[in-house]
Amino acid sequence: MKSTRLILRTALVASTILMGGQAYAKTLVYCSEASPETFNPMIGTADSTMDAAAKPIFNRLVEFKPGTTEVGPALAESWDVSEDGKVYTFHLRHGVKFHTNAQFTPTREFNADDVLYTFDRQRNADNPYHKLSNASYEYFSALGLGPLIEKIEKLDDHTVRFTLTSANVTFLPSIALDYLSILSLEQTEKMVAAGTPELIDQAPVGTGPFILEAYAQDSQIRYAANKDYWDGAPKIDTLVFAITPEPTVRVARLKANECQVAAPPPPGAVADLKNDPEVTVYNLEGQNIGVLGFNVEHKPLGDARIRLALAKAVNRQAIVEAVYQGAGSVAGSVVPPAQLGAAKDAGIDYDPEGAKALLKEAGHEGDLSIALWAMPVSRPYNPNARRMAEMIQADWNAIGVKTEIVSFEWAEYLTRTAKGEHDAFLLGGSSDNGDPDNMLSYLLSCDGVKGGSNRARWCNADFEKLLQDARVAADPKERAALYGKAQAILKAEVPVAPIAHSVVSIPVRKSVKNYVLDAFGRQNFANVDIAE
């Protein structure tokens, strides 16, 4: 991605600066953990992308109310649902303006054409913009929205009707997800006509609370407050993302007031931050999963006995103690424990001798050599992937399996694993909507194999049927039972080995006002203020 170089002060101190003796400009700095893959949410997957693109720059039709899992109005100010649950009619907000930047000035306000474009570009291979950016639309594919949506109709400039193939209890929370941020059709048309389609992803215009001003890759992102924001102008004037991959450096910058909010610190630093009188530490539990996954298309990982052996050889409790340092728990399932129907036993207790026996039974005693891919960044669900990989490497060595640890820059890591280049991999995710379908579908659905989100590349018809049935069932008890059966299949097949659920800690300086901890660990600065 091309970047615009910034000339910023060396010290990123959030300051109150007198502007012409008349007004005070307020700057808030967030120490983020990684560069975004893109500024186009529909083609991104990482939390760092959604924090940097979806939340500040864009809006969705509907959005989760701050700090909750409840869906509320956004660009759609209201909606109606037919009695059979198959038809949703959205009434769009009037007077919403798209941003203006150096490359594009909108000539109209947000309307139904932008909604149709955003959805149709992802679901329709014949859409003229479908192939822009060589996109695979991972999220859209993984969550099955293509087969679910029968048609989308523009009734007038401010009314859009979705007809579904069947009633689906996950539809509203699914379209509240960040990847369905509404893009400007007019900008896309003009950038493509001008021969600069890359600017759709590099210099986006949205309807959100902040306008992207400049980006220096792996360094900083600067945003200006959108004074015309439909939900009221932000209270801060400038938002800066100081990209700081090293967790200990984030802690130092926060304590020095070089940033006022930081991505998760090392688990061992949390106690010290809690004792800092200038810092509040917010905690989020039970909404994520860190996994060790196996690419079933790479021999001999297509054999469930091999996958089970490799999973049983891993001392997950030791990993939790060394990597999560008291801020995590051994996982019983890929479904986070706070969610409906979460299983408590993954069936992969530490058993090196049992692992050796399984390898011998499968005809691979002492001859396996595996490339284990480890993320280059700390994530809430895995604060130190390199350390975890080294511990797994030692565990596998103990059962006669040779392991090479592989890593790439974050965006390349995601791209390469989406293509299936790896053998085994470390990844995971934070829930986007609090529903078990989100994690199960994104990580393990058959649609996710095609879209790239299912990096295990495992497709099971029985598992898929259970997901489909659970999306239709309205009774929570029935849904929980279906998810229980789905997790039983994962326990037997082991396409991924659940490692840990972490407690996510977000440190915030007390000078920051109105900060609300997102229910899914994302960052949203639309309503924050900072003391002068």
Coordinates of C-alpha atoms in Angstrom, one line a residue:
M1 CA 0.0 0.0 0.0
K2 CA 1.3 3.4 -0.9
S3 CA 1.6 5.8 2.1
T4 CA 1.6 9.5 2.6
R5 CA 4.5 10.5 4.8
L6 CA 3.7 12.6 7.8
I7 CA 5.7 15.3 9.4
L8 CA 4.7 15.0 13.1
R9 CA 6.3 15.9 16.3
T10 CA 8.6 13.2 17.6
A11 CA 6.9 13.0 20.9
L12 CA 3.3 12.0 20.4
V13 CA 2.0 13.9 23.4
A14 CA -1.7 14.6 23.4
S15 CA -1.9 18.3 24.0
T16 CA -4.3 21.1 24.3
I17 CA -3.1 23.7 21.8
L18 CA -4.3 27.3 21.7
M19 CA -5.6 28.0 18.2
G20 CA -5.5 31.7 17.3
G21 CA -6.5 32.5 20.8
Q22 CA -10.0 31.5 20.1
A23 CA -10.4 27.7 20.4
Y24 CA -8.6 24.7 21.8
A25 CA -7.7 21.8 19.5
K26 CA -7.9 18.4 21.2
T27 CA -5.7 15.5 20.2
L28 CA -6.1 11.9 21.3
V29 CA -3.4 9.4 20.6
Y30 CA -4.1 5.6 20.5
C31 CA -1.1 3.2 20.6
S32 CA -2.3 0.6 18.2
E33 CA -0.7 -2.8 17.7
A34 CA -0.4 -3.1 13.9
S35 CA -0.8 -1.4 10.6
P36 CA -4.2 -1.9 8.9
E37 CA -4.2 -4.3 5.9
T38 CA -6.2 -1.7 4.0
F39 CA -8.7 1.1 4.7
N40 CA -11.5 -0.7 2.9
P41 CA -13.3 -2.8 5.6
M42 CA -15.0 -5.1 3.1
I43 CA -11.6 -6.6 2.0
G44 CA -10.0 -6.6 5.5
T45 CA -10.1 -9.2 8.3
A46 CA -7.8 -8.0 11.1
D47 CA -9.1 -6.2 14.2
S48 CA -6.3 -3.6 13.5
T49 CA -8.0 -2.9 10.2
M50 CA -11.4 -2.5 11.6
D51 CA -10.2 -0.3 14.4
A52 CA -8.3 2.0 11.9
A53 CA -10.8 1.9 9.1
A54 CA -14.3 0.7 9.9
K55 CA -14.8 2.5 13.2
P56 CA -13.5 6.0 12.6
I57 CA -14.2 6.4 8.9
F58 CA -17.4 4.5 8.2
N59 CA -20.8 3.5 9.4
R60 CA -23.0 0.4 8.9
L61 CA -26.7 0.2 8.2
V62 CA -27.1 -0.9 11.8
E63 CA -24.5 -0.9 14.6
F64 CA -24.1 -2.3 18.1
K65 CA -25.0 0.1 20.8
P66 CA -21.8 1.3 22.6
G67 CA -20.6 -1.3 25.1
T68 CA -23.4 -3.8 24.3
T69 CA -24.3 -6.7 22.0
E70 CA -27.6 -5.0 21.1
V71 CA -28.2 -3.9 17.5
G72 CA -29.4 -0.3 17.1
P73 CA -30.0 2.2 14.3
A74 CA -27.1 3.8 12.3
L75 CA -27.4 4.7 8.6
A76 CA -30.7 3.0 8.7
E77 CA -32.8 4.9 11.3
S78 CA -35.4 2.2 11.4
W79 CA -36.5 -1.1 9.8
D80 CA -39.5 -3.4 9.5
V81 CA -39.4 -7.2 9.4
S82 CA -42.1 -9.3 7.7
E83 CA -44.1 -11.8 9.8
D84 CA -42.3 -14.7 8.2
G85 CA -38.9 -13.1 9.1
K86 CA -37.7 -13.2 5.5
V87 CA -38.1 -9.5 4.4
Y88 CA -36.3 -6.6 6.0
T89 CA -37.1 -3.1 4.9
F90 CA -34.6 -0.4 6.0
H91 CA -35.5 3.3 6.2
L92 CA -32.3 5.2 5.6
R93 CA -31.3 8.4 7.3
H94 CA -31.6 11.6 5.4
G95 CA -28.9 14.3 5.2
V96 CA -25.9 12.1 5.7
K97 CA -22.7 13.5 4.0
F98 CA -19.8 11.5 2.7
H99 CA -16.3 12.9 3.5
T100 CA -14.3 15.1 1.1
N101 CA -10.6 14.5 0.5
A102 CA -7.9 15.7 -1.8
Q103 CA -8.9 13.1 -4.5
F104 CA -12.7 13.2 -4.2
T105 CA -15.5 15.7 -3.5
P106 CA -19.0 14.1 -3.3
T107 CA -21.8 15.7 -5.3
R108 CA -24.6 14.0 -3.4
E109 CA -25.5 12.7 0.1
F110 CA -25.6 9.0 1.2
N111 CA -28.5 7.1 -0.3
A112 CA -29.8 3.6 -1.3
D113 CA -27.4 3.3 -4.2
D114 CA -24.5 3.2 -1.7
V115 CA -26.1 0.4 0.2
L116 CA -26.8 -1.7 -2.9
Y117 CA -23.3 -1.1 -4.1
T118 CA -21.7 -2.2 -0.8
F119 CA -23.7 -5.5 -0.7
D120 CA -23.8 -6.3 -4.4
R121 CA -20.1 -5.8 -4.9
Q122 CA -19.4 -8.6 -2.4
R123 CA -22.2 -11.0 -3.3
N124 CA -22.4 -10.7 -7.1
A125 CA -19.4 -11.9 -9.2
D126 CA -21.0 -10.0 -12.1
N127 CA -20.9 -6.7 -10.4
P128 CA -18.5 -4.4 -12.3
Y129 CA -16.5 -3.7 -9.1
H130 CA -16.4 -7.2 -7.7
K131 CA -12.9 -7.9 -8.8
L132 CA -11.4 -4.6 -7.6
S133 CA -8.4 -5.1 -5.3
N134 CA -8.4 -8.8 -6.2
A135 CA -10.7 -9.1 -3.2
S136 CA -11.9 -12.4 -1.8
Y137 CA -14.4 -10.8 0.6
E138 CA -13.5 -13.2 3.4
Y139 CA -16.1 -12.2 5.9
F140 CA -19.0 -12.0 3.5
S141 CA -18.2 -15.5 2.2
A142 CA -17.5 -17.0 5.6
L143 CA -20.8 -15.9 7.2
G144 CA -22.9 -17.2 4.3
L145 CA -24.6 -14.0 3.4
G146 CA -24.4 -14.7 -0.4
P147 CA -26.7 -17.7 -0.3
L148 CA -28.9 -16.1 2.4
I149 CA -29.8 -12.9 0.5
E150 CA -32.2 -13.7 -2.3
K151 CA -32.4 -10.1 -3.6
I152 CA -31.9 -6.5 -2.5
E153 CA -34.2 -3.8 -3.9
K154 CA -34.1 0.0 -3.9
L155 CA -37.6 1.1 -3.3
D156 CA -36.6 4.8 -3.3
D157 CA -33.5 6.9 -2.4
H158 CA -34.0 6.2 1.3
T159 CA -35.7 2.8 1.4
V160 CA -34.0 -0.6 0.8
R161 CA -35.6 -4.0 1.0
F162 CA -33.7 -7.3 1.6
T163 CA -35.4 -10.6 0.8
L164 CA -33.8 -13.6 2.4
T165 CA -34.1 -17.2 1.3
S166 CA -35.1 -18.2 4.8
A167 CA -35.7 -16.6 8.2
N168 CA -32.4 -16.2 10.0
V169 CA -31.8 -15.0 13.5
T170 CA -28.2 -14.0 12.7
F171 CA -29.0 -11.6 9.9
L172 CA -29.2 -8.3 11.8
P173 CA -26.1 -8.8 13.9
S174 CA -24.3 -10.0 10.8
I175 CA -24.9 -6.8 8.9
A176 CA -23.8 -4.8 11.9
L177 CA -20.3 -6.2 11.5
D178 CA -17.5 -3.9 10.5
Y179 CA -16.8 -5.5 7.1
L180 CA -20.3 -4.2 5.9
S181 CA -19.3 -0.6 6.3
I182 CA -21.1 1.4 3.7
L183 CA -18.9 2.7 0.9
S184 CA -19.5 5.5 -1.5
L185 CA -20.6 4.3 -5.0
E186 CA -19.9 7.7 -6.4
Q187 CA -16.2 7.6 -5.2
T188 CA -15.8 4.1 -6.7
E189 CA -17.2 5.2 -10.0
K190 CA -15.0 8.3 -10.2
M191 CA -11.8 6.6 -9.0
V192 CA -12.2 3.8 -11.5
A193 CA -13.0 6.2 -14.3
A194 CA -9.9 8.2 -13.4
G195 CA -7.7 5.1 -13.5
T196 CA -6.9 5.2 -9.8
P197 CA -9.1 2.4 -8.2
E198 CA -6.5 1.9 -5.5
L199 CA -7.6 5.1 -3.9
I200 CA -10.8 3.5 -2.9
D201 CA -8.8 1.4 -0.5
Q202 CA -6.0 3.9 0.3
A203 CA -7.9 7.2 0.5
P204 CA -11.5 6.2 1.5
V205 CA -14.4 8.5 2.1
G206 CA -17.1 7.3 4.5
T207 CA -19.8 8.8 6.6
G208 CA -18.1 8.2 10.0
P209 CA -17.0 10.4 12.8
F210 CA -13.4 10.9 11.5
I211 CA -11.8 11.8 8.2
L212 CA -8.6 10.1 7.1
E213 CA -5.9 12.8 6.6
A214 CA -2.6 10.9 6.3
Y215 CA -1.0 7.5 6.8
A216 CA 2.6 6.6 7.2
Q217 CA 2.8 2.8 7.0
D218 CA 4.0 1.1 10.2
S219 CA 4.2 4.5 11.9
Q220 CA 1.1 6.7 12.2
I221 CA -2.4 7.4 11.0
R222 CA -3.9 10.8 11.4
Y223 CA -7.6 11.7 11.3
A224 CA -9.6 14.9 11.6
A225 CA -12.9 15.2 13.3
N226 CA -15.9 15.1 10.8
K227 CA -17.6 18.3 11.8
D228 CA -20.6 17.3 9.6
Y229 CA -21.0 13.9 11.3
W230 CA -24.7 13.0 11.3
D231 CA -24.6 11.8 15.0
G232 CA -22.8 15.0 16.2
A233 CA -19.2 16.1 15.7
P234 CA -16.6 14.4 17.8
K235 CA -15.4 16.2 20.9
I236 CA -11.7 15.7 19.9
D237 CA -10.3 17.5 16.9
T238 CA -7.5 15.1 15.9
L239 CA -7.2 11.4 16.4
V240 CA -3.8 9.7 15.9
F241 CA -3.0 6.0 15.7
A242 CA 0.6 5.6 16.8
I243 CA 1.4 2.1 15.4
T244 CA 3.3 0.4 18.1
P245 CA 3.7 -3.4 17.6
E246 CA 5.8 -4.0 20.7
P247 CA 3.5 -4.3 23.8
T248 CA 6.2 -3.1 26.3
V249 CA 6.7 0.1 24.2
R250 CA 3.0 0.7 24.3
V251 CA 3.0 0.6 28.1
A252 CA 6.0 3.0 28.2
R253 CA 4.2 5.4 25.9
L254 CA 1.0 5.3 27.8
K255 CA 2.7 5.9 31.1
A256 CA 4.6 8.8 29.6
N257 CA 1.3 10.3 28.2
E258 CA 2.6 9.9 24.7
C259 CA -0.7 8.0 24.1
Q260 CA -3.8 8.1 26.1
V261 CA -5.3 4.7 25.1
A262 CA -3.3 1.6 24.2
A263 CA -3.9 -1.8 22.7
P264 CA -3.5 -4.7 25.1
P265 CA -0.3 -4.6 27.2
P266 CA 1.8 -7.7 28.0
P267 CA -0.2 -9.7 30.7
G268 CA 2.7 -9.2 33.1
A269 CA 2.3 -5.4 32.9
V270 CA -1.4 -5.3 33.9
A271 CA -0.9 -5.3 37.6
D272 CA 1.5 -2.3 37.5
L273 CA -0.9 -0.4 35.2
K274 CA -3.8 -1.0 37.6
N275 CA -1.7 0.6 40.4
D276 CA -0.9 3.7 38.3
P277 CA -3.1 6.5 39.6
E278 CA -3.3 8.1 36.1
V279 CA -4.6 5.0 34.4
T280 CA -7.8 2.9 34.3
V281 CA -7.6 -0.6 33.1
Y282 CA -10.7 -2.0 31.4
N283 CA -11.1 -5.8 31.2
L284 CA -13.1 -7.9 28.7
E285 CA -13.6 -11.6 29.4
G286 CA -14.9 -14.5 27.4
Q287 CA -15.2 -13.2 23.8
N288 CA -12.2 -14.6 22.0
I289 CA -10.2 -17.7 21.1
G290 CA -6.6 -18.4 20.2
V291 CA -6.1 -21.5 18.1
L292 CA -3.5 -23.8 16.6
G293 CA -4.9 -24.8 13.2
F294 CA -4.0 -27.5 10.7
N295 CA -4.2 -27.2 6.9
V296 CA -6.0 -30.5 6.1
E297 CA -5.1 -30.1 2.4
H298 CA -1.4 -30.6 3.3
K299 CA -0.5 -34.3 3.8
P300 CA -0.5 -35.9 6.3
L301 CA -2.6 -33.3 8.1
G302 CA -5.7 -34.6 6.3
D303 CA -5.6 -37.5 8.7
A304 CA -7.6 -36.7 11.9
R305 CA -5.4 -39.1 13.9
I306 CA -2.3 -36.9 13.0
R307 CA -4.2 -33.7 14.0
L308 CA -5.3 -35.2 17.2
A309 CA -1.8 -36.4 18.0
L310 CA -0.3 -33.0 17.4
A311 CA -3.0 -31.4 19.5
K312 CA -2.6 -33.8 22.4
A313 CA 1.2 -33.2 22.4
V314 CA 0.7 -29.5 23.2
N315 CA 0.8 -28.6 26.9
R316 CA -1.9 -25.9 26.8
Q317 CA -1.8 -25.3 30.5
A318 CA 1.9 -24.5 30.3
I319 CA 1.2 -22.1 27.4
V320 CA -1.5 -20.3 29.3
E321 CA 0.9 -19.8 32.2
A322 CA 3.9 -18.7 30.2
V323 CA 2.2 -16.7 27.4
Y324 CA -1.0 -15.4 29.0
Q325 CA 0.5 -15.0 32.5
G326 CA -2.7 -15.1 34.5
A327 CA -4.8 -13.4 31.9
G328 CA -6.2 -16.4 30.1
S329 CA -7.7 -19.9 30.5
V330 CA -7.4 -23.2 28.7
A331 CA -10.0 -23.3 26.0
G332 CA -12.7 -26.0 25.9
S333 CA -14.0 -24.9 22.4
V334 CA -13.5 -22.4 19.7
V335 CA -16.8 -20.9 20.9
P336 CA -16.0 -18.3 23.6
P337 CA -17.2 -19.4 27.1
A338 CA -19.6 -16.4 27.5
Q339 CA -21.6 -17.5 24.4
L340 CA -24.6 -19.8 23.9
G341 CA -23.8 -23.5 23.9
A342 CA -20.1 -23.2 24.5
A343 CA -18.5 -26.6 25.2
K344 CA -16.1 -27.0 28.1
D345 CA -14.0 -29.9 26.9
A346 CA -12.0 -29.8 23.6
G347 CA -10.9 -33.5 24.0
I348 CA -7.2 -32.7 23.6
D349 CA -5.8 -32.9 27.1
Y350 CA -2.0 -33.1 27.3
D351 CA -1.0 -36.7 26.5
P352 CA 2.4 -37.1 24.9
E353 CA 2.3 -40.9 25.1
G354 CA -1.1 -41.0 23.6
A355 CA 0.1 -38.6 20.8
K356 CA 3.0 -41.0 20.0
A357 CA 0.6 -43.9 19.8
L358 CA -1.7 -42.1 17.4
L359 CA 1.3 -41.2 15.2
K360 CA 2.4 -44.8 15.2
E361 CA -1.1 -46.0 14.3
A362 CA -1.2 -43.5 11.4
G363 CA 2.2 -44.7 10.1
H364 CA 4.1 -41.6 10.9
E365 CA 6.3 -42.5 13.9
G366 CA 9.3 -40.2 13.8
D367 CA 9.1 -39.0 10.2
L368 CA 6.9 -35.8 10.4
S369 CA 8.3 -32.4 9.6
I370 CA 5.9 -29.5 9.9
A371 CA 6.1 -25.7 9.2
L372 CA 4.3 -23.9 12.0
W373 CA 3.3 -20.4 11.1
A374 CA 3.3 -17.8 13.9
M375 CA 1.8 -14.3 13.8
P376 CA 4.3 -11.4 13.9
V377 CA 2.1 -9.3 16.1
S378 CA 0.5 -9.5 19.6
R379 CA -3.2 -9.9 19.5
P380 CA -5.7 -9.9 22.3
Y381 CA -6.3 -13.7 21.8
N382 CA -2.6 -14.4 21.6
P383 CA -0.2 -11.9 23.2
N384 CA 3.0 -13.6 22.1
A385 CA 2.7 -16.0 19.1
R386 CA 6.4 -16.5 18.8
R387 CA 6.7 -17.7 22.3
M388 CA 3.7 -20.0 21.9
A389 CA 5.2 -21.4 18.7
E390 CA 8.5 -22.1 20.4
M391 CA 6.7 -24.0 23.2
I392 CA 4.7 -26.0 20.6
Q393 CA 7.9 -26.7 18.7
A394 CA 9.5 -28.2 21.9
D395 CA 6.3 -30.2 22.6
W396 CA 6.3 -31.7 19.1
N397 CA 10.0 -32.4 19.3
A398 CA 9.3 -34.5 22.3
I399 CA 7.1 -36.8 20.3
G400 CA 9.5 -37.0 17.3
V401 CA 8.0 -34.2 15.1
K402 CA 10.4 -31.7 13.6
T403 CA 9.1 -28.2 13.4
E404 CA 10.1 -25.1 11.5
I405 CA 8.7 -21.8 12.7
V406 CA 7.6 -19.4 9.9
S407 CA 6.4 -15.8 10.0
F408 CA 5.8 -12.9 7.7
E409 CA 4.7 -9.2 8.1
W410 CA 1.1 -9.1 9.4
A411 CA -0.8 -8.3 6.2
E412 CA 1.3 -10.9 4.2
Y413 CA 0.8 -13.5 7.0
L414 CA -3.0 -13.1 6.6
T415 CA -2.9 -13.2 2.8
R416 CA -0.7 -16.2 2.6
T417 CA -2.6 -18.2 5.2
A418 CA -5.9 -17.3 3.5
K419 CA -4.4 -18.9 0.3
G420 CA -3.5 -22.1 2.3
E421 CA 0.3 -21.9 1.9
H422 CA 0.9 -23.1 5.5
D423 CA 1.0 -26.5 7.3
A424 CA 0.0 -25.5 10.8
F425 CA -0.8 -22.0 12.0
L426 CA -1.4 -19.8 15.0
L427 CA -4.3 -17.4 14.8
G428 CA -7.7 -16.9 16.4
G429 CA -10.2 -14.1 16.7
S430 CA -12.4 -11.9 18.8
S431 CA -16.1 -12.3 18.5
D432 CA -17.8 -9.7 16.3
N433 CA -21.3 -10.0 17.6
G434 CA -21.5 -12.3 20.6
D435 CA -23.2 -15.1 18.6
P436 CA -21.5 -18.6 18.3
D437 CA -22.3 -18.6 14.6
N438 CA -19.8 -15.8 14.1
M439 CA -16.7 -17.7 15.3
L440 CA -17.8 -21.1 14.0
S441 CA -18.7 -19.9 10.5
Y442 CA -15.7 -17.6 10.1
L443 CA -13.1 -20.1 11.2
L444 CA -14.6 -23.4 10.0
S445 CA -17.5 -23.1 7.5
C446 CA -17.3 -24.5 3.9
D447 CA -17.9 -21.0 2.6
G448 CA -14.9 -19.9 4.6
V449 CA -12.7 -22.3 2.7
K450 CA -13.6 -20.5 -0.5
G451 CA -13.4 -17.0 1.0
G452 CA -10.1 -17.7 2.8
S453 CA -11.2 -17.3 6.5
N454 CA -11.2 -21.0 7.1
R455 CA -7.5 -21.5 7.1
A456 CA -7.8 -25.1 8.2
R457 CA -9.5 -25.6 4.8
W458 CA -11.7 -28.2 6.4
C459 CA -15.2 -28.7 5.1
N460 CA -17.7 -31.1 6.8
A461 CA -21.2 -31.5 5.5
D462 CA -22.7 -32.6 8.9
F463 CA -21.1 -29.6 10.6
E464 CA -22.3 -27.3 7.9
K465 CA -25.9 -28.6 8.2
L466 CA -25.8 -27.9 12.0
L467 CA -24.7 -24.3 11.4
Q468 CA -27.5 -23.8 8.9
D469 CA -30.1 -25.2 11.2
A470 CA -28.9 -23.1 14.1
R471 CA -29.2 -19.9 12.0
V472 CA -32.9 -20.6 11.5
A473 CA -33.8 -21.8 15.0
A474 CA -35.3 -19.1 17.1
D475 CA -35.4 -21.0 20.4
P476 CA -32.1 -20.5 22.3
K477 CA -32.2 -24.0 23.8
E478 CA -32.5 -25.5 20.4
R479 CA -29.7 -23.4 19.1
A480 CA -27.5 -24.4 22.0
A481 CA -28.1 -28.0 21.4
L482 CA -27.2 -27.7 17.7
Y483 CA -24.0 -25.9 18.6
G484 CA -23.2 -28.6 21.0
K485 CA -23.4 -31.2 18.3
A486 CA -21.3 -29.0 16.0
Q487 CA -18.6 -28.8 18.6
A488 CA -18.7 -32.6 19.1
I489 CA -17.7 -32.9 15.4
L490 CA -14.8 -30.5 16.0
K491 CA -13.7 -32.5 19.0
A492 CA -13.5 -35.6 16.8
E493 CA -12.1 -34.0 13.7
V494 CA -9.7 -31.5 15.3
P495 CA -9.3 -29.1 12.3
V496 CA -8.1 -26.6 14.9
A497 CA -6.9 -27.1 18.5
P498 CA -8.4 -24.5 20.8
I499 CA -5.6 -23.1 23.0
A500 CA -6.9 -20.3 25.2
H501 CA -9.4 -17.6 25.9
S502 CA -7.8 -14.5 27.1
V503 CA -8.8 -11.6 29.3
V504 CA -8.4 -8.5 27.2
S505 CA -7.1 -5.5 29.1
I506 CA -7.3 -2.0 27.6
P507 CA -5.4 0.7 29.6
V508 CA -6.8 4.3 29.3
R509 CA -5.4 7.4 30.9
K510 CA -7.8 9.1 33.3
S511 CA -7.7 12.3 31.2
V512 CA -9.8 10.5 28.6
K513 CA -13.5 11.0 29.2
N514 CA -16.5 9.0 28.0
Y515 CA -14.5 6.0 27.0
V516 CA -16.7 2.9 26.6
L517 CA -15.2 -0.6 26.5
D518 CA -16.5 -2.2 23.3
A519 CA -18.2 -5.6 23.9
F520 CA -15.9 -7.2 21.3
G521 CA -12.6 -5.4 22.1
R522 CA -12.7 -3.0 19.2
Q523 CA -11.8 0.7 19.5
N524 CA -14.4 3.4 18.9
F525 CA -13.5 7.0 19.6
A526 CA -16.6 8.8 18.2
N527 CA -17.8 9.9 21.6
V528 CA -14.6 10.3 23.6
D529 CA -13.3 13.5 25.0
I530 CA -10.0 14.5 26.7
A531 CA -9.5 16.8 29.6
E532 CA -8.0 20.2 28.7

